[in-house]
Amino acid sequence: MKTSFLAILSLFGTLLCPFLSFSSAGWPTYSWPTRSLAQAGIDENKFSKFLDYTFLKGKFGTLEDCIAASKEEEKDFQTNSLVVIKDGYLVYEQYACGYKKHHKHILWSVSKSIMATLVGMAKFEDRIDITRSVSSYVEVPQTQTWEQMKVDDLMRMSSGLDWREKYEDSPTDSDVINTLYGSGSDDIIKYIFKRPLKHIPGERFDYSTGDTELLTHVLNTALGGQEAILDFAHDNLFGTLGISDFTIEKDSSGQHFYGGSHFYLTPRDLAKIGLLNKHRGLWDEKRLYSTDWYDYFTTEAPSWSKSDTEDPIYGALWWLNRDTEERNRPYPSAPEDSFFAEGHFGQILAVIPSLDLIVVRNGSDTEKEIDMDKFLALLIRSLR
């Protein structure tokens, strides 16, 4: 009878494993458990090819190398840090260009996926309702169209906001540049509310940092205002994960956080964010958000297929790796269950549940972006 019970229990665990995502590694709240590449079942010869590509065979190994390269007319991509987590273990990390493992790196739009996690946690505690209108939390321009905008629309990049998501190549025609460094940096929310709406909220997908900045304002207000979002992040997310050193910048007024672009974390700590989301909101037996939230942010935004966007499939502040009738998945070398947080200049947090794989890569690709499919393909090929 005992043997039969254990057999049934073993089978039950095997069937549920993909959903529970258990790992024998333990939780890296205080430090990451480590394994060698060989112990992780990684072919070291194939992995070396992955490293050669990621770090361009050490071309930008030192800070001096990177400074010299920045003066060249023809620039290559530059990787500053790499962390690989397999089966819950830290199996590899490398740093370049003066970065060390304790150095925080700007995350740019990877920050948006951290915001998704914070909103999911606040929802789990009934402190925000994404089905409610934005106007139920903050004062919006008094037009009927603005009144129709829901928190969910901000999560799905479907606000309808006329937002010019341009960068250094078009600095005078960029709402992003203006809110970071121009007149909009005095009060980013006031700047956003001066932008017109070009679509009815919820109808069309249009990637917009403005959506996440407004979402950050909404969440901060829902949590209590002032430093509420900072306190909530510290006490509930980062405190639980054992992240003691993080930064989120504000606009020059000091009133509003840049939740869509200006989080800073170490690569190891960013990998913890990946692990939490791979575990569908579970951390060391503590649930931080509901499993429904995982299903929500990994489901295609309804407005995405209605839009003429060239962007890959978008969920809710995470990029998805799905094939659709409209186009093939952005990274064909990676499984379809992969989801990604991506940021300007080549920042990436890749979560691949079916391979129990998490990858953090920070870079400074000011001219030529790294080929992320090749990056992922070389890594995945090294797995035995």
XYZ file of C-alpha atoms in Angstrom:
384
model
C 0.000 0.000 0.000
C 2.833 2.395 0.863
C 4.607 1.722 -2.436
C 1.396 2.269 -4.362
C 0.787 5.577 -2.557
C 4.309 6.825 -3.316
C 3.943 5.847 -6.937
C 0.692 7.773 -7.212
C 2.246 10.765 -5.432
C 5.215 10.686 -7.803
C 2.946 10.571 -10.836
C 0.848 13.410 -9.430
C 3.948 15.532 -8.931
C 5.180 14.807 -12.438
C 1.873 15.831 -13.981
C 1.731 19.050 -11.976
C 5.392 19.955 -12.343
C 4.962 22.247 -15.368
C 2.337 24.204 -13.447
C 3.970 24.336 -10.041
C 7.484 24.898 -11.412
C 9.165 23.366 -8.389
C 12.941 23.341 -8.320
C 15.278 21.496 -5.995
C 17.551 24.514 -5.941
C 15.733 26.343 -3.170
C 14.888 30.027 -3.210
C 17.614 32.645 -3.853
C 16.223 35.133 -1.342
C 19.611 35.670 0.277
C 21.952 34.227 -2.343
C 21.684 32.276 -5.558
C 22.437 28.552 -5.319
C 25.066 27.718 -7.917
C 25.945 24.888 -10.250
C 28.664 24.460 -12.829
C 27.751 24.313 -16.482
C 28.466 20.592 -16.491
C 26.242 20.013 -13.458
C 23.482 21.941 -15.213
C 23.750 19.672 -18.234
C 25.180 22.359 -20.496
C 27.662 21.510 -23.240
C 30.612 23.765 -22.473
C 31.955 23.796 -26.029
C 28.602 24.923 -27.417
C 28.193 27.377 -24.542
C 31.553 28.946 -25.432
C 30.121 29.793 -28.869
C 27.245 31.530 -27.128
C 29.735 33.547 -25.051
C 31.886 34.378 -28.066
C 28.855 35.903 -29.735
C 27.455 37.619 -26.624
C 30.762 39.282 -25.747
C 32.170 39.436 -29.304
C 35.120 37.265 -28.234
C 36.074 39.710 -25.519
C 36.321 42.716 -27.830
C 34.801 44.982 -25.174
C 36.115 43.253 -22.073
C 37.501 46.233 -20.176
C 36.212 49.706 -19.505
C 39.015 51.088 -21.660
C 37.915 48.855 -24.554
C 34.394 50.213 -24.310
C 35.493 53.854 -24.106
C 37.673 53.394 -27.167
C 34.872 51.631 -29.048
C 32.440 54.448 -28.277
C 34.674 56.776 -30.314
C 34.676 54.545 -33.383
C 32.437 55.347 -36.323
C 31.548 51.683 -36.833
C 30.239 50.312 -33.552
C 29.258 46.782 -32.583
C 26.797 45.814 -29.903
C 28.178 45.826 -26.395
C 27.238 43.422 -23.607
C 27.822 44.721 -20.098
C 26.518 41.789 -18.087
C 25.126 38.293 -18.488
C 23.414 36.021 -15.967
C 22.110 32.536 -16.798
C 19.762 30.663 -14.438
C 19.018 26.987 -15.179
C 16.673 24.871 -13.055
C 16.771 27.548 -10.371
C 20.589 27.611 -10.155
C 22.962 30.369 -11.142
C 25.124 28.541 -13.669
C 26.975 31.428 -15.291
C 27.595 35.153 -14.978
C 30.018 37.490 -16.689
C 30.585 41.233 -16.678
C 32.375 43.657 -18.958
C 33.019 47.368 -19.546
C 33.711 48.063 -15.879
C 30.504 46.480 -14.580
C 30.599 44.138 -11.581
C 27.964 41.848 -10.129
C 27.039 44.380 -7.432
C 26.512 47.213 -9.942
C 22.958 48.194 -10.782
C 22.153 48.650 -14.464
C 19.496 50.890 -15.962
C 16.720 48.660 -17.277
C 14.913 51.040 -19.606
C 11.666 49.366 -20.745
C 12.356 46.180 -18.810
C 10.997 48.417 -16.044
C 7.531 48.019 -17.566
C 7.461 44.319 -16.708
C 8.408 45.099 -13.114
C 5.438 47.462 -13.088
C 3.265 44.591 -14.335
C 4.399 42.534 -11.347
C 3.639 45.360 -8.923
C 0.166 45.916 -10.384
C -0.531 42.185 -10.147
C 0.495 42.214 -6.495
C -1.668 45.260 -5.737
C -4.610 43.597 -7.480
C -4.046 40.441 -5.418
C -4.388 42.576 -2.282
C -7.530 44.284 -3.677
C -5.770 47.626 -3.772
C -6.385 48.234 -7.461
C -9.015 47.069 -9.936
C -7.772 47.004 -13.534
C -11.334 46.896 -14.882
C -12.053 50.345 -13.426
C -11.518 53.570 -15.298
C -8.315 55.536 -14.916
C -10.493 58.479 -13.835
C -11.621 56.551 -10.753
C -8.044 56.826 -9.433
C -6.683 60.081 -10.849
C -8.104 63.262 -12.308
C -8.059 63.106 -16.119
C -8.900 65.671 -18.833
C -12.659 66.220 -18.873
C -13.577 64.594 -22.141
C -15.757 61.571 -22.716
C -12.908 59.686 -24.429
C -10.560 59.991 -21.455
C -13.376 58.829 -19.182
C -13.526 55.573 -21.176
C -9.891 54.660 -20.502
C -9.433 51.719 -18.141
C -6.402 50.620 -16.141
C -6.422 47.468 -18.286
C -5.924 49.644 -21.387
C -2.690 50.985 -19.883
C -1.516 47.440 -19.142
C -2.218 46.422 -22.749
C -0.730 49.525 -24.431
C -4.214 50.313 -25.676
C -4.910 53.734 -24.161
C -5.430 55.443 -27.515
C -2.877 58.087 -26.527
C -1.198 59.939 -29.390
C 2.323 59.193 -28.206
C 5.489 59.497 -30.282
C 7.575 56.525 -29.136
C 10.800 57.672 -30.771
C 14.311 57.803 -29.432
C 17.716 59.324 -30.176
C 17.220 59.202 -33.934
C 14.303 61.676 -33.674
C 14.918 63.647 -30.462
C 12.859 66.682 -31.483
C 9.851 64.533 -32.357
C 9.941 62.192 -29.360
C 7.610 62.247 -26.390
C 9.966 59.830 -24.632
C 12.947 62.170 -24.936
C 10.796 65.128 -23.952
C 9.533 63.497 -20.752
C 13.016 62.353 -19.787
C 15.111 65.376 -20.715
C 12.888 68.126 -22.157
C 10.032 70.306 -20.975
C 7.952 67.244 -20.109
C 10.427 66.208 -17.435
C 9.076 68.930 -15.141
C 5.836 66.982 -14.707
C 5.430 63.884 -16.835
C 1.754 63.359 -15.957
C 0.823 66.911 -16.883
C 2.684 66.379 -20.169
C 0.814 63.109 -20.868
C -2.561 64.738 -20.219
C -1.734 67.419 -22.785
C -1.303 64.772 -25.479
C -4.448 64.090 -27.520
C -6.121 60.709 -27.855
C -6.026 59.442 -31.435
C -8.085 56.280 -30.824
C -10.884 55.220 -28.534
C -9.283 53.543 -25.491
C -9.080 49.775 -25.782
C -9.470 49.638 -29.569
C -5.884 49.632 -30.834
C -2.460 48.530 -29.627
C 0.199 51.232 -29.816
C 3.395 50.733 -27.805
C 3.756 53.743 -25.553
C 5.992 54.515 -22.601
C 3.415 57.169 -21.790
C 0.902 54.428 -20.998
C 3.180 52.918 -18.365
C 4.101 56.283 -16.865
C 0.392 57.003 -16.444
C -0.124 53.484 -15.048
C 2.631 54.153 -12.516
C 0.819 57.323 -11.434
C -2.469 55.416 -11.136
C -0.873 52.658 -9.050
C 0.897 55.133 -6.801
C -2.411 56.927 -6.184
C -4.282 53.670 -5.601
C -1.693 52.676 -3.017
C -1.911 55.983 -1.157
C 0.158 58.571 -3.042
C 3.450 60.305 -2.263
C 6.050 57.520 -1.847
C 3.421 54.740 -1.767
C 4.637 52.816 -4.794
C 8.221 52.963 -3.530
C 7.188 51.685 -0.122
C 4.994 48.978 -1.636
C 7.802 47.800 -3.928
C 10.281 47.777 -1.057
C 8.071 46.051 1.504
C 6.220 43.576 -0.679
C 8.194 42.783 -3.837
C 11.869 43.526 -3.307
C 11.781 42.817 0.412
C 10.255 39.382 -0.186
C 12.778 38.548 -2.906
C 15.737 39.712 -0.821
C 16.527 42.677 -3.066
C 17.954 45.398 -0.873
C 19.475 47.685 -3.497
C 17.185 49.143 -6.144
C 16.452 52.537 -7.647
C 13.506 54.080 -9.460
C 13.935 57.650 -10.657
C 11.431 60.518 -10.581
C 10.819 63.463 -12.863
C 12.405 66.776 -11.947
C 9.310 67.821 -9.980
C 9.929 64.894 -7.657
C 6.241 63.974 -7.872
C 6.128 61.182 -10.439
C 8.128 57.986 -10.866
C 9.514 56.861 -14.230
C 7.965 53.411 -13.891
C 8.172 52.765 -17.617
C 11.906 53.192 -17.992
C 14.032 54.040 -14.977
C 14.283 51.080 -12.657
C 17.850 50.059 -11.775
C 18.691 46.551 -10.525
C 21.691 44.271 -10.504
C 21.501 41.446 -13.074
C 21.238 38.863 -10.293
C 18.297 40.699 -8.762
C 16.592 41.122 -12.126
C 16.871 37.353 -12.531
C 14.849 37.061 -9.304
C 12.035 39.005 -10.966
C 12.195 36.460 -13.776
C 12.093 33.554 -11.332
C 9.080 34.970 -9.500
C 7.158 35.309 -12.735
C 8.264 31.885 -13.968
C 6.767 30.533 -10.726
C 3.521 32.381 -11.508
C 3.734 34.717 -8.525
C 4.960 32.199 -5.952
C 8.057 32.849 -3.860
C 9.170 30.497 -1.094
C 5.601 29.341 -0.364
C 4.353 32.945 -0.332
C 1.969 33.952 -3.096
C 2.555 37.496 -4.345
C -0.041 37.505 -7.105
C -2.732 35.125 -8.349
C -2.158 32.500 -11.033
C -4.877 34.297 -13.012
C -2.507 37.252 -13.266
C 0.089 35.053 -14.952
C -2.547 33.962 -17.465
C -3.479 37.605 -17.973
C -0.040 38.981 -18.784
C 0.895 35.999 -20.989
C -2.282 36.316 -23.088
C -2.251 38.381 -26.273
C -3.662 41.881 -25.826
C -7.058 41.863 -27.582
C -6.220 45.091 -29.395
C -2.954 43.743 -30.816
C -4.483 41.769 -33.687
C -6.738 44.716 -34.545
C -3.760 47.000 -35.127
C -1.413 47.393 -38.048
C 1.596 47.271 -35.754
C 4.848 45.594 -36.748
C 5.632 44.864 -33.095
C 5.706 41.261 -31.830
C 2.774 39.943 -29.813
C 2.181 41.868 -26.638
C 0.538 40.563 -23.495
C 0.306 42.938 -20.544
C 3.646 44.741 -20.176
C 5.459 41.589 -21.327
C 6.381 40.540 -24.871
C 5.212 37.086 -25.950
C 6.786 34.550 -28.312
C 3.762 33.176 -30.132
C 3.058 32.303 -33.747
C -0.090 33.918 -35.120
C -1.900 34.137 -38.415
C -0.399 37.578 -38.874
C 3.250 36.618 -38.395
C 5.731 34.161 -36.954
C 6.991 34.527 -33.405
C 9.819 37.048 -32.981
C 12.327 34.481 -31.693
C 11.715 31.237 -33.604
C 14.662 29.561 -31.875
C 12.926 29.865 -28.490
C 9.831 27.917 -27.363
C 6.405 29.507 -27.671
C 5.906 29.655 -23.903
C 8.784 32.146 -23.588
C 8.034 35.666 -22.456
C 10.334 38.648 -22.389
C 10.982 42.005 -20.789
C 12.976 44.106 -23.224
C 14.541 47.538 -22.969
C 16.368 50.155 -24.997
C 20.015 49.490 -25.921
C 19.572 45.711 -25.692
C 18.366 45.034 -22.140
C 16.569 41.707 -21.879
C 15.048 39.435 -19.286
C 14.070 36.168 -20.982
C 11.911 33.637 -19.148
C 11.512 30.209 -20.770
C 9.402 28.019 -18.455
C 9.546 24.834 -20.556
C 13.355 24.871 -20.387
C 13.461 26.149 -16.786
C 15.736 28.864 -18.120
C 16.108 32.539 -17.225
C 18.571 34.867 -18.923
C 19.486 38.459 -18.095
C 21.557 40.453 -20.516
C 22.407 44.152 -20.101
C 24.081 46.115 -22.823
C 24.798 49.464 -24.437
C 23.870 48.858 -28.051
C 23.795 52.455 -29.194
C 24.230 51.623 -32.874
C 23.722 47.966 -33.703
C 21.379 45.844 -31.612
C 22.316 42.301 -30.784
C 20.469 39.608 -32.766
C 18.376 38.245 -29.910
C 17.204 35.173 -31.799
C 20.798 34.186 -32.496
C 21.662 34.959 -28.861
C 18.886 32.658 -27.624
C 19.541 29.989 -30.255
C 23.196 29.617 -29.289
C 22.294 29.344 -25.623
C 19.480 26.838 -26.171
C 21.683 24.677 -28.413
C 24.134 24.298 -25.531
C 21.487 22.602 -23.381
C 21.878 18.838 -23.479
